[in-house]
PDB file of N, CA, C and O in Angstrom:
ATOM      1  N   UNK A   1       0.831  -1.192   0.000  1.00  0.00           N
ATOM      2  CA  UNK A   1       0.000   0.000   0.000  1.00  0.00           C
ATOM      3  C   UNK A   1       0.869   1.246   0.000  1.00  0.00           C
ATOM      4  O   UNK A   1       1.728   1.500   0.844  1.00  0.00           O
ATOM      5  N   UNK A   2       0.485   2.125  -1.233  1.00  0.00           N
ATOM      6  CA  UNK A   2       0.841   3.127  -0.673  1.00  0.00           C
ATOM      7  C   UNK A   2       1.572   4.053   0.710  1.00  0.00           C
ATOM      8  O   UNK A   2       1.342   3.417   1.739  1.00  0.00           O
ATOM      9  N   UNK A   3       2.110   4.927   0.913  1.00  0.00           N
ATOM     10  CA  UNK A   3       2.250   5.339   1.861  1.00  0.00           C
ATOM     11  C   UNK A   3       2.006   7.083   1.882  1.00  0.00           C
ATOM     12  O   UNK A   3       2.086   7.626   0.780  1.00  0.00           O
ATOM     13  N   UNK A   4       1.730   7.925   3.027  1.00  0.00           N
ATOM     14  CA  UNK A   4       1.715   9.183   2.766  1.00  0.00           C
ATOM     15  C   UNK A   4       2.486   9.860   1.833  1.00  0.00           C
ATOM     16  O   UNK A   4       2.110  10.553   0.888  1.00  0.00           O
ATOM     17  N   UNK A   5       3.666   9.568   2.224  1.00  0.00           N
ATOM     18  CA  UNK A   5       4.866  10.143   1.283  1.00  0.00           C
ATOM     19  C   UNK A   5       4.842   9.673  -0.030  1.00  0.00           C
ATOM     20  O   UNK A   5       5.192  10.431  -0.935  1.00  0.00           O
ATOM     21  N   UNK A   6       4.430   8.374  -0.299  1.00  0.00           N
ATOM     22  CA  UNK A   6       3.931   8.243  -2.302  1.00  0.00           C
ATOM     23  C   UNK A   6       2.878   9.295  -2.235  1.00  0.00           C
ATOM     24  O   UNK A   6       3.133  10.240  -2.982  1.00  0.00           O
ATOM     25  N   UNK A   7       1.996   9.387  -1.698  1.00  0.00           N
ATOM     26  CA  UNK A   7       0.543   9.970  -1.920  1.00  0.00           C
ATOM     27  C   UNK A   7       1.024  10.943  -2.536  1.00  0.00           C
ATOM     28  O   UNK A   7       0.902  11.134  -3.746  1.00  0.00           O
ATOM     29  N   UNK A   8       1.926  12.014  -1.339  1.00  0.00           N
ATOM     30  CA  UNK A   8       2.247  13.256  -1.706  1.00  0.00           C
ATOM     31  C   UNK A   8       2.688  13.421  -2.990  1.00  0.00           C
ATOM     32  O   UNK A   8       2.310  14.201  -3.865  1.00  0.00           O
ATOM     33  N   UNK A   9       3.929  12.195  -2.982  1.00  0.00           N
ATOM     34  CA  UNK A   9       4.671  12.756  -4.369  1.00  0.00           C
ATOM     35  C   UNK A   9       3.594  12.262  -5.774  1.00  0.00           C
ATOM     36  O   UNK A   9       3.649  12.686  -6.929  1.00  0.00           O
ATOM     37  N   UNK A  10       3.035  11.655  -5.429  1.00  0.00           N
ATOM     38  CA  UNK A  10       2.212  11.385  -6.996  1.00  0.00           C
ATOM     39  C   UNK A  10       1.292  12.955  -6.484  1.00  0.00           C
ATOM     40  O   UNK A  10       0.431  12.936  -7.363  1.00  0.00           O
ATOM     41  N   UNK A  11       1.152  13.521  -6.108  1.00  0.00           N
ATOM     42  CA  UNK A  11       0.601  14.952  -6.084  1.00  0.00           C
ATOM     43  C   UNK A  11       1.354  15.819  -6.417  1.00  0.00           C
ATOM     44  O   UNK A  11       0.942  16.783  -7.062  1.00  0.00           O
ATOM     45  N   UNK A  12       2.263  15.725  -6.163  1.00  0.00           N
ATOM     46  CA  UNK A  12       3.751  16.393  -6.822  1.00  0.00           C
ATOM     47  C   UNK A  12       3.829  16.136  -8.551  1.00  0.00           C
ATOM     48  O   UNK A  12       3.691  17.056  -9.357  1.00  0.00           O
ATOM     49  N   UNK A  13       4.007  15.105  -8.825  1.00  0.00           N
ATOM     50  CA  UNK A  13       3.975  14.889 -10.560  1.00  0.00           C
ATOM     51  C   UNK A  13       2.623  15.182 -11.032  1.00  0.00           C
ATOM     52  O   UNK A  13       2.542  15.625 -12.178  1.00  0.00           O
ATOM     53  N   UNK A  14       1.449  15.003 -10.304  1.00  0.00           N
ATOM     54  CA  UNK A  14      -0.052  15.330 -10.957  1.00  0.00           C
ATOM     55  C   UNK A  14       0.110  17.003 -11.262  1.00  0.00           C
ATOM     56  O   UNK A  14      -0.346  17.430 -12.323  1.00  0.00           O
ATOM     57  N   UNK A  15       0.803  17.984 -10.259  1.00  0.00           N
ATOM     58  CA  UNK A  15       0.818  19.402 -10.169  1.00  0.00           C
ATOM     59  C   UNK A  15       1.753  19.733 -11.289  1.00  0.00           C
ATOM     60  O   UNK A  15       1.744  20.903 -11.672  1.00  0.00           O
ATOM     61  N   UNK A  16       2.392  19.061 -11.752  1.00  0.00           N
ATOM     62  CA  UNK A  16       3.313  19.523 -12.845  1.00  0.00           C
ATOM     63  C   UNK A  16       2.843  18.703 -14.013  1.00  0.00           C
ATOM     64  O   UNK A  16       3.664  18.746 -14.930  1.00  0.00           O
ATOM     65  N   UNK A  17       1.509  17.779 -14.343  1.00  0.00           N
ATOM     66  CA  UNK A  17       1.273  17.339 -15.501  1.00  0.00           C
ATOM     67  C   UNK A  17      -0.262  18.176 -16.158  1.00  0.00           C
ATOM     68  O   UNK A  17      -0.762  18.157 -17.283  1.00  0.00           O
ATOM     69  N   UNK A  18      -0.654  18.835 -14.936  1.00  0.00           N
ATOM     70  CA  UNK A  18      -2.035  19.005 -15.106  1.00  0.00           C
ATOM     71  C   UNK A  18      -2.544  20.714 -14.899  1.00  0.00           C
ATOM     72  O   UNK A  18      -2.145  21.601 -14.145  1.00  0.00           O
ATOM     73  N   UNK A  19      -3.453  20.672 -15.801  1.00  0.00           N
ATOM     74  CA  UNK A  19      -4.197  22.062 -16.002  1.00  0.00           C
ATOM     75  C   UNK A  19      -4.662  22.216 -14.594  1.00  0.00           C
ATOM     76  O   UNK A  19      -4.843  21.347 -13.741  1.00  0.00           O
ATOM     77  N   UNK A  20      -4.859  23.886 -14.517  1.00  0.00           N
ATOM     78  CA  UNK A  20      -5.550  24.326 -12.700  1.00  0.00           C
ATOM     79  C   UNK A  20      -6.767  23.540 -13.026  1.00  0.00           C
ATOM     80  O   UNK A  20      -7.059  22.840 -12.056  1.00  0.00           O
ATOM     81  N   UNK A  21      -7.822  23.344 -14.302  1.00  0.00           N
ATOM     82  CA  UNK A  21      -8.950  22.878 -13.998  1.00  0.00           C
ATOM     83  C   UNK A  21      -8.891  21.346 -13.543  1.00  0.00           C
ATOM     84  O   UNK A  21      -9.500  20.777 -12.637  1.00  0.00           O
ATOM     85  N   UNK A  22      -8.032  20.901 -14.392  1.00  0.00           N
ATOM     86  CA  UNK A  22      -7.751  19.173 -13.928  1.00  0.00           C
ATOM     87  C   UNK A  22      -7.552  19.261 -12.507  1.00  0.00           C
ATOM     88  O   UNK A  22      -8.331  18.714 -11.725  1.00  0.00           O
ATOM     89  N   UNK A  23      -6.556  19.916 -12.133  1.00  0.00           N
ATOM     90  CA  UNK A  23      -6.353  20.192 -10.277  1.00  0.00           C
ATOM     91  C   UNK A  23      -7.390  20.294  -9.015  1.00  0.00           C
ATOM     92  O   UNK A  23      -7.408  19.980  -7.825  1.00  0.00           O
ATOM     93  N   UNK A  24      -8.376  21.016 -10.128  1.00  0.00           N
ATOM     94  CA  UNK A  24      -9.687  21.022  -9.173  1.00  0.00           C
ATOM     95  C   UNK A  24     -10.201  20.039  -9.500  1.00  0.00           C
ATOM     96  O   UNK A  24     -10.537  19.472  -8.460  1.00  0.00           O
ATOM     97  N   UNK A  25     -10.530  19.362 -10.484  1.00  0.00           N
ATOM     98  CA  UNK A  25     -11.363  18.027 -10.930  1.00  0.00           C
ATOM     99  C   UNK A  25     -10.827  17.196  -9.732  1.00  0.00           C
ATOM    100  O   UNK A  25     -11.502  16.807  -8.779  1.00  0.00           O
ATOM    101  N   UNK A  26      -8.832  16.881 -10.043  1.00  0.00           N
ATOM    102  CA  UNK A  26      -8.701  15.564  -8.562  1.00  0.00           C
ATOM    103  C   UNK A  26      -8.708  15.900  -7.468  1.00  0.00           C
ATOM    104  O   UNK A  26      -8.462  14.930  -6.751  1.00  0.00           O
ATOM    105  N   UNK A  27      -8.964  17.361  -6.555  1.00  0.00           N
ATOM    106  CA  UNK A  27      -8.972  17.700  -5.104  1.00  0.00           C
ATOM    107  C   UNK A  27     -10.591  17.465  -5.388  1.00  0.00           C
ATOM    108  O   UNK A  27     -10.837  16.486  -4.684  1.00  0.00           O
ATOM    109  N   UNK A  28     -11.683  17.806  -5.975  1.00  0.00           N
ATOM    110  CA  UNK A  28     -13.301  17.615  -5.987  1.00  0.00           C
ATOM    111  C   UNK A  28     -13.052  16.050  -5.839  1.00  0.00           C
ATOM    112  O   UNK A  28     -13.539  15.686  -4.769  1.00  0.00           O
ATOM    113  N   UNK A  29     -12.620  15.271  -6.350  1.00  0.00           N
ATOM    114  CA  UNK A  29     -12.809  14.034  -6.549  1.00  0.00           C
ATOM    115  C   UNK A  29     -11.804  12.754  -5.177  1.00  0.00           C
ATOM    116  O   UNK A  29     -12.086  11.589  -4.899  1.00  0.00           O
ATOM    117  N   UNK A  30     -10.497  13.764  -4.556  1.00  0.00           N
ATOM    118  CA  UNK A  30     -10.209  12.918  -3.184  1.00  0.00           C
ATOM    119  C   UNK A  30     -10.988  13.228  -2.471  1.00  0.00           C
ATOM    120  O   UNK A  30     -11.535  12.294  -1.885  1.00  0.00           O
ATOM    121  N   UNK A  31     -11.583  14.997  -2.041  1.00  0.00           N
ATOM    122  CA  UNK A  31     -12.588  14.984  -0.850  1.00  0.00           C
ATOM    123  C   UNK A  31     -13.714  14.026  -0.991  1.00  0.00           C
ATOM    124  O   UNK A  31     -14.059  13.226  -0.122  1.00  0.00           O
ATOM    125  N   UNK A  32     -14.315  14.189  -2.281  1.00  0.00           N
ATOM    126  CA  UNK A  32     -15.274  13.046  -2.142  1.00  0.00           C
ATOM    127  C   UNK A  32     -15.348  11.977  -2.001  1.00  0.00           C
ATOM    128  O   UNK A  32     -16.427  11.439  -1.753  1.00  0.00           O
ATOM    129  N   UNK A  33     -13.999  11.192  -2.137  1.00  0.00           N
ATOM    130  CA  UNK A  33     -13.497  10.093  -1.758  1.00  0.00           C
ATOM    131  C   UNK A  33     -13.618  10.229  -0.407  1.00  0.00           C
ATOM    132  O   UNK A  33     -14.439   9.551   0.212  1.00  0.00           O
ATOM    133  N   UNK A  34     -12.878  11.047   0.148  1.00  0.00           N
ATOM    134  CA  UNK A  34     -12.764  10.863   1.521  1.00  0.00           C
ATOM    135  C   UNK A  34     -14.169  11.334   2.393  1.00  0.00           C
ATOM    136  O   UNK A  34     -14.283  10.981   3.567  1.00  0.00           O
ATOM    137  N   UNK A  35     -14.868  11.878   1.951  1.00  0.00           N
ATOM    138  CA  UNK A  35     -16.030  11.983   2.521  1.00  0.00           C
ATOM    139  C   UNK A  35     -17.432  11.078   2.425  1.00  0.00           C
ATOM    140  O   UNK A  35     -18.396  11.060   3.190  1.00  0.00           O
ATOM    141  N   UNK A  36     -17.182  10.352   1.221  1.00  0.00           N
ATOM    142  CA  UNK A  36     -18.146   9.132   0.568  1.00  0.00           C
ATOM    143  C   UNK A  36     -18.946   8.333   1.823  1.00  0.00           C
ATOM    144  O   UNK A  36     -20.134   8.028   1.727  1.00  0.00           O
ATOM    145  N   UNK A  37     -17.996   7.991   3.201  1.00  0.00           N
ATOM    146  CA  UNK A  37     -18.560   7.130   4.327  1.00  0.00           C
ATOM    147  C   UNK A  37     -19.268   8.034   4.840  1.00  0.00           C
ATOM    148  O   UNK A  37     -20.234   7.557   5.436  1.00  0.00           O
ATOM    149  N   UNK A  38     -19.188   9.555   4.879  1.00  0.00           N
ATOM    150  CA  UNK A  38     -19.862  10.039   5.596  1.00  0.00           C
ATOM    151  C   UNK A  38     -19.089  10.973   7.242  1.00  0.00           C
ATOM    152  O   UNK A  38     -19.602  11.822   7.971  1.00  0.00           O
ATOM    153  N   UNK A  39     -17.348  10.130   7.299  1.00  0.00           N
ATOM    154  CA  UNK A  39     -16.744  10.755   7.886  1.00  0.00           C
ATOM    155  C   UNK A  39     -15.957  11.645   7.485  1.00  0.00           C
ATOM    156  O   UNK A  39     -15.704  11.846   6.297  1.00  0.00           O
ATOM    157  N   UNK A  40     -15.519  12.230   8.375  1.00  0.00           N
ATOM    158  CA  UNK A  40     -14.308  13.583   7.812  1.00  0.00           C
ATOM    159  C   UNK A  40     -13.316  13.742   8.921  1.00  0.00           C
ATOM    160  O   UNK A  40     -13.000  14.873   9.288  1.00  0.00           O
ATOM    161  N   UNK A  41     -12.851  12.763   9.429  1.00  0.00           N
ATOM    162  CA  UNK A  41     -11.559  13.142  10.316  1.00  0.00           C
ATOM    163  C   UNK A  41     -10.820  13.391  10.523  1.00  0.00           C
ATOM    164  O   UNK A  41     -10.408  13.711   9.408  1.00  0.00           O
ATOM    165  N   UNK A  42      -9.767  13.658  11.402  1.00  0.00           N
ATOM    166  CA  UNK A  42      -8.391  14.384  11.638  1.00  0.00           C
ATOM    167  C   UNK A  42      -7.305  14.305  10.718  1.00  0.00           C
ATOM    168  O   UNK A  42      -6.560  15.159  10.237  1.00  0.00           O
ATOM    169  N   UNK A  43      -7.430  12.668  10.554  1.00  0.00           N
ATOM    170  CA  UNK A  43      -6.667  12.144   9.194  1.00  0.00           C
ATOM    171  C   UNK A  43      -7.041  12.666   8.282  1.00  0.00           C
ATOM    172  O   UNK A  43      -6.533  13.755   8.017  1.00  0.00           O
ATOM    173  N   UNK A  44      -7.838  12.251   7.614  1.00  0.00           N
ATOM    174  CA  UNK A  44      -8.593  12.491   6.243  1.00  0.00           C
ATOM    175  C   UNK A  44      -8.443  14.472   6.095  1.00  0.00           C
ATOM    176  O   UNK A  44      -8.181  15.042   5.035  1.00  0.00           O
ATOM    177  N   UNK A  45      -8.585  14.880   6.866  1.00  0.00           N
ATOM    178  CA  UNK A  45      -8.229  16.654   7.281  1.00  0.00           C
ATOM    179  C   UNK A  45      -7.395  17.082   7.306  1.00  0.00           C
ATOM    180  O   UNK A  45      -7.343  18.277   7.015  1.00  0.00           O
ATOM    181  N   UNK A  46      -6.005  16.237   7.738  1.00  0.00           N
ATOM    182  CA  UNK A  46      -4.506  16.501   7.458  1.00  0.00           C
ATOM    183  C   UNK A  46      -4.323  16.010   6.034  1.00  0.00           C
ATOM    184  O   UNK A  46      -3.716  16.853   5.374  1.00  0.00           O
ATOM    185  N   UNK A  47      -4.574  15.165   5.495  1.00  0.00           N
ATOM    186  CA  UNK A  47      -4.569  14.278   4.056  1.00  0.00           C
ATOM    187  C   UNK A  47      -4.692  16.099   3.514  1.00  0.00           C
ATOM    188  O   UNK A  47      -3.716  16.844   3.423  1.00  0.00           O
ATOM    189  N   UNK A  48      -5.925  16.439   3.260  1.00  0.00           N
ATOM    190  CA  UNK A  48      -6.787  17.589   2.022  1.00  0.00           C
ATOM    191  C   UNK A  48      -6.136  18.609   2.164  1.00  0.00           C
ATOM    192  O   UNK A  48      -5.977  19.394   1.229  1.00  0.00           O
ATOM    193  N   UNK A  49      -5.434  18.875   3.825  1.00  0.00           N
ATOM    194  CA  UNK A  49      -4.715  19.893   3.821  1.00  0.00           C
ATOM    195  C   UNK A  49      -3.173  19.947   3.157  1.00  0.00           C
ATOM    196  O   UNK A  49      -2.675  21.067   3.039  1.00  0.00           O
ATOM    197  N   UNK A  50      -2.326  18.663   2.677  1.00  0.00           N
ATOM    198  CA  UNK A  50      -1.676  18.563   1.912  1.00  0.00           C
ATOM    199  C   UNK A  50      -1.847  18.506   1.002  1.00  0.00           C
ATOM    200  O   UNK A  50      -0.968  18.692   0.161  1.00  0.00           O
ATOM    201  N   UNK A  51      -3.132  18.204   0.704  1.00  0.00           N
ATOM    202  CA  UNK A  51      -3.047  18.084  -1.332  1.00  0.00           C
ATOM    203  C   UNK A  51      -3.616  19.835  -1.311  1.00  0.00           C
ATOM    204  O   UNK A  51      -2.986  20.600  -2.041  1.00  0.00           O
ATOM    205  N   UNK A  52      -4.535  20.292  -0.657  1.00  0.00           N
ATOM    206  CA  UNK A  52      -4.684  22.069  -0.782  1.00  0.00           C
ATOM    207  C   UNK A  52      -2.817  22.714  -0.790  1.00  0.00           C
ATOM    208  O   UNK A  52      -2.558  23.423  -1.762  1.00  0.00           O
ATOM    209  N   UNK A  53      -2.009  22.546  -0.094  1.00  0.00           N
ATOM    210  CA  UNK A  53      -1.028  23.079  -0.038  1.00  0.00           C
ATOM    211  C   UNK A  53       0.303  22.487  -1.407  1.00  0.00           C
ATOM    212  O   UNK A  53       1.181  23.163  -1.943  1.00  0.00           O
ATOM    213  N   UNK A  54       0.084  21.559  -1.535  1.00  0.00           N
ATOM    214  CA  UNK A  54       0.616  20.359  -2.936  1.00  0.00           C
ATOM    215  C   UNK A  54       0.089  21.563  -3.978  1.00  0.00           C
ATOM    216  O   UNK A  54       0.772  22.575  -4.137  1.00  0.00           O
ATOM    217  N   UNK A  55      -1.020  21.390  -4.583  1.00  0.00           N
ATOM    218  CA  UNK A  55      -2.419  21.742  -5.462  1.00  0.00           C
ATOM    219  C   UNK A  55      -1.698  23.364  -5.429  1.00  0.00           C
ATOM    220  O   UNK A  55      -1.174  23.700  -6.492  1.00  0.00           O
ATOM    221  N   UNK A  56      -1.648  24.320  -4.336  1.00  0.00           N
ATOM    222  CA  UNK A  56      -1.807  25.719  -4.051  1.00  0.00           C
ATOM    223  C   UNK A  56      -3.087  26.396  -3.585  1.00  0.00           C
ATOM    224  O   UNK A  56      -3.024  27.594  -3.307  1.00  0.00           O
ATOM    225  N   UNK A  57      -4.265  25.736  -3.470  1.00  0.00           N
ATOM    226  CA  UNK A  57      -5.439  25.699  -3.559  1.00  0.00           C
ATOM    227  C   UNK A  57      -5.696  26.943  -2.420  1.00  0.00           C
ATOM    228  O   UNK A  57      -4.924  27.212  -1.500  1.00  0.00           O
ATOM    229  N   UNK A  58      -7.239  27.766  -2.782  1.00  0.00           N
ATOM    230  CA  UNK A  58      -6.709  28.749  -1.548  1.00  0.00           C
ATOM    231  C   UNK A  58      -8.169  27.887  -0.581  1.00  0.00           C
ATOM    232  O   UNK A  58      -8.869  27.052  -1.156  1.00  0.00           O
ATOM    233  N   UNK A  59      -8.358  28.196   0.577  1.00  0.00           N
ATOM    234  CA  UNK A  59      -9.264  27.664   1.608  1.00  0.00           C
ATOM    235  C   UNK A  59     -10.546  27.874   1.268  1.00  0.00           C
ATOM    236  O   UNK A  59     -11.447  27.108   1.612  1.00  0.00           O
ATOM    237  N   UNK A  60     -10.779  29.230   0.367  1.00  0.00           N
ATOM    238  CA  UNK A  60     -12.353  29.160  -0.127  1.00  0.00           C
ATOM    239  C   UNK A  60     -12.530  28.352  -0.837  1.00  0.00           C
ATOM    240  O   UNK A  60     -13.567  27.713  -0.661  1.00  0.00           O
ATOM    241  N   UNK A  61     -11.407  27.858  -2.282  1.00  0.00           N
ATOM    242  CA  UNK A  61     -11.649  26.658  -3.213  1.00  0.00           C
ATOM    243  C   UNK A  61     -11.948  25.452  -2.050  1.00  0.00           C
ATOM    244  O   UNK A  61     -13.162  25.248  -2.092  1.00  0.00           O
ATOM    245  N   UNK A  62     -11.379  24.658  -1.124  1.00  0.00           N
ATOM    246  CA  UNK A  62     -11.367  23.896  -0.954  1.00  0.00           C
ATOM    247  C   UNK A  62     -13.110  24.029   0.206  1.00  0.00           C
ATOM    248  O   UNK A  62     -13.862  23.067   0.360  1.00  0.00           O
ATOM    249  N   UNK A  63     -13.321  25.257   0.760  1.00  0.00           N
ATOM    250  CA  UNK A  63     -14.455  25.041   1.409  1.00  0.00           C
ATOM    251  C   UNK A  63     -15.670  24.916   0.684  1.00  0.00           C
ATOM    252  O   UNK A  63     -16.727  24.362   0.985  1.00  0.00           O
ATOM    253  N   UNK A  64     -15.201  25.738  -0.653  1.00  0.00           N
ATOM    254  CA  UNK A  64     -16.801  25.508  -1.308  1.00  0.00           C
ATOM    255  C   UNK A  64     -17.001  24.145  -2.110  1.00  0.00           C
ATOM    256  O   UNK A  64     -18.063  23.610  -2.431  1.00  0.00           O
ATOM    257  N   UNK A  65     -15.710  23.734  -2.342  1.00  0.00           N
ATOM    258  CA  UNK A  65     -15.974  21.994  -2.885  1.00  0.00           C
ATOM    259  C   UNK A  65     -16.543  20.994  -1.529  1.00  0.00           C
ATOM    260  O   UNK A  65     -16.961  19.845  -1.674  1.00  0.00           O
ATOM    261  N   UNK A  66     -16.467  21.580  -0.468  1.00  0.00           N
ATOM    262  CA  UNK A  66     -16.355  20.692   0.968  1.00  0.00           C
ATOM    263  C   UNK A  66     -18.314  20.983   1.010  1.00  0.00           C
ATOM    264  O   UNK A  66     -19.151  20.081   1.069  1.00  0.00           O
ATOM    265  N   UNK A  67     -18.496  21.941   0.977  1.00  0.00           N
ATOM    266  CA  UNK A  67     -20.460  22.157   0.603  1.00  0.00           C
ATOM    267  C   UNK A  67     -20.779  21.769  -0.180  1.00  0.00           C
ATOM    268  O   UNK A  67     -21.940  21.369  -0.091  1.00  0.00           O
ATOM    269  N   UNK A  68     -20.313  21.631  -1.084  1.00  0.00           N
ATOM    270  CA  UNK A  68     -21.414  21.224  -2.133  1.00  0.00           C
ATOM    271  C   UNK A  68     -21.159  19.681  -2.092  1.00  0.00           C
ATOM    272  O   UNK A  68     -22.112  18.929  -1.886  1.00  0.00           O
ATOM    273  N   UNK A  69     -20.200  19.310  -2.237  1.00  0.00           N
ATOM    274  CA  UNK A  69     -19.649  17.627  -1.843  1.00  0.00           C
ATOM    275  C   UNK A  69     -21.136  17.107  -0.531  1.00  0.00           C
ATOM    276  O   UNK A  69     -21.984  16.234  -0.720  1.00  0.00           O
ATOM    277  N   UNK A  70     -20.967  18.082   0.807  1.00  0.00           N
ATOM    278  CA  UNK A  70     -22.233  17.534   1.576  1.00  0.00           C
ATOM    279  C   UNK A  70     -23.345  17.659   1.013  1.00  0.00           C
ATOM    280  O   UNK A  70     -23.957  16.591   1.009  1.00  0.00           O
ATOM    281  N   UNK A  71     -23.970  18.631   0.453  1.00  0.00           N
ATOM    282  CA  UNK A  71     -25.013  18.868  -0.534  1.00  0.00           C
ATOM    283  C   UNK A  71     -25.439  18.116  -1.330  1.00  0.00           C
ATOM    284  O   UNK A  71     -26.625  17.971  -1.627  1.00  0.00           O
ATOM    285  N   UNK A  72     -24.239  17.381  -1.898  1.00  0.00           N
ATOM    286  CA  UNK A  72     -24.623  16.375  -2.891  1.00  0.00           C
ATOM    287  C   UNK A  72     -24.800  15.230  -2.257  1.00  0.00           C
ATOM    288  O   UNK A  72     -25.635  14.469  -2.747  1.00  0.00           O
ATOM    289  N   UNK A  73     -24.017  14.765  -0.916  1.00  0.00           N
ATOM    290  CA  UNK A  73     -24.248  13.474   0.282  1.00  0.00           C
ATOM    291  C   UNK A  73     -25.654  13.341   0.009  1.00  0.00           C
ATOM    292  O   UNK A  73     -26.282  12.584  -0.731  1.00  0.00           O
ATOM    293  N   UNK A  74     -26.167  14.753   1.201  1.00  0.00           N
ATOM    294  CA  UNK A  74     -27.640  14.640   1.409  1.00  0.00           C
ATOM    295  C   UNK A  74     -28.964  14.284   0.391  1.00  0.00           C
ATOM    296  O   UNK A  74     -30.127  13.954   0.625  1.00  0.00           O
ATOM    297  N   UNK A  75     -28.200  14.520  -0.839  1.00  0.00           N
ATOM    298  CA  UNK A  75     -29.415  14.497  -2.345  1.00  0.00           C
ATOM    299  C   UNK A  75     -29.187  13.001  -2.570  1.00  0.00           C
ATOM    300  O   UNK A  75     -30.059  12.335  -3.129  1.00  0.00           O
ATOM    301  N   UNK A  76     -28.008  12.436  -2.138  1.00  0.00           N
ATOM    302  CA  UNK A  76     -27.615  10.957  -2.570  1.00  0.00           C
ATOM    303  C   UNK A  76     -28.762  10.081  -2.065  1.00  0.00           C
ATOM    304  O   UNK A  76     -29.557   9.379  -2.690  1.00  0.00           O
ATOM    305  N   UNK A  77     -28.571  10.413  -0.248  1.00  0.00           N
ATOM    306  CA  UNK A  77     -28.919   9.903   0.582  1.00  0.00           C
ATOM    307  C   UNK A  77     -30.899   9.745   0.499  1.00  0.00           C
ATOM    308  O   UNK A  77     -31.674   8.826   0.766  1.00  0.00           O
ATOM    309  N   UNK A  78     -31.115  11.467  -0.117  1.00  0.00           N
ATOM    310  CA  UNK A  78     -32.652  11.358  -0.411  1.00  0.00           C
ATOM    311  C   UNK A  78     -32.774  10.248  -1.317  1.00  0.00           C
ATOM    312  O   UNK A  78     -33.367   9.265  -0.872  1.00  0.00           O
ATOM    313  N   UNK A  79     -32.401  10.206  -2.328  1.00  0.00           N
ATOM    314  CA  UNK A  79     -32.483   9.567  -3.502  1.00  0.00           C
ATOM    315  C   UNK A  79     -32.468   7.886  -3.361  1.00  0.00           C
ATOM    316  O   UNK A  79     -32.870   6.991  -4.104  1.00  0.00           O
ATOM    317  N   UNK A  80     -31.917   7.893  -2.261  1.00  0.00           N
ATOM    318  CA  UNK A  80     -32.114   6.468  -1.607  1.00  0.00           C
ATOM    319  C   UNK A  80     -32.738   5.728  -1.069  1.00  0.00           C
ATOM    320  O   UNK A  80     -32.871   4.505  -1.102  1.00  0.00           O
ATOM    321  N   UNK A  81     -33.380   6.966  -0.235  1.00  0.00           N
ATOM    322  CA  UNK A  81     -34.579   6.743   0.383  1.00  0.00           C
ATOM    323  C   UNK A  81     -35.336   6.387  -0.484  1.00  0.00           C
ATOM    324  O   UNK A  81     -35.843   5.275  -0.338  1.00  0.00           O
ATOM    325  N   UNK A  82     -35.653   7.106  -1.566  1.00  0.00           N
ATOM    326  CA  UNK A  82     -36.473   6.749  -2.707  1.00  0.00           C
ATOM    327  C   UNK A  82     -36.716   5.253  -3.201  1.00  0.00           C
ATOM    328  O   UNK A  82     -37.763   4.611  -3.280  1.00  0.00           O
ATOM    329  N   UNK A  83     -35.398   4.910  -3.508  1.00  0.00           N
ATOM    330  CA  UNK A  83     -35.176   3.602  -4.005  1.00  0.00           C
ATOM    331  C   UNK A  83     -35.409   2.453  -2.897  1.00  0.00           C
ATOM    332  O   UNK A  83     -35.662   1.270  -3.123  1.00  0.00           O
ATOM    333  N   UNK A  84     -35.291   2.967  -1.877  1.00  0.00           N
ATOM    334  CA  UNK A  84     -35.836   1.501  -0.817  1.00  0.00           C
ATOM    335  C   UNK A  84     -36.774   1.635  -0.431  1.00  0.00           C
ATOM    336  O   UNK A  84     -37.379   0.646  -0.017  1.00  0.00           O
ATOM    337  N   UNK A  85     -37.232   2.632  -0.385  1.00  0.00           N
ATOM    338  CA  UNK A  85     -38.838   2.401  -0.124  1.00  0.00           C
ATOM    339  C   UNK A  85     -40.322   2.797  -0.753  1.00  0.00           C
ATOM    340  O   UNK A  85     -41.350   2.388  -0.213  1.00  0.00           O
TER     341      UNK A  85
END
């Protein structure tokens, strides 16, 4: 498995292969990874805060992907409801 320090550096070669929009596409796409269970912990919070600082990302980019990411949880979660019952 992986380790932090690969993580980082494949964030390191992603930042030098990829457009700012691609950049936001894979930080939209680890938070949601990491938020998918529904947790958001200390770990997972130190993790985003290296790829925001990796990335350059400023704290509003990363807070307004962090809302709408729950936003979209909660529509999941309706939508589920739907389907089971």
């Amino acid at each position: 498995h992986p380790t932090t320090e690969d993580r980082i550096a494949r964030l390191e070669e992603l930042k030098n292969e990829c457009t700012p929009e691609e950049i936001s596409i894979i930080m939209i796409e680890i938070l949601a990874l990491i938020m998918g269970d529904g947790l958001y912990d200390d770990l997972e919070k130190d993790f985003m805060k290296k790829v925001q600082t990796e990335f350059a990302l400023s704290d509003e980019k990363i807070k307004k992907a962090y809302e709408a990411i729950k936003e979209l949880l909660v529509v999941y979660e309706k939508l589920n409801e739907i389907i089971i019952n």
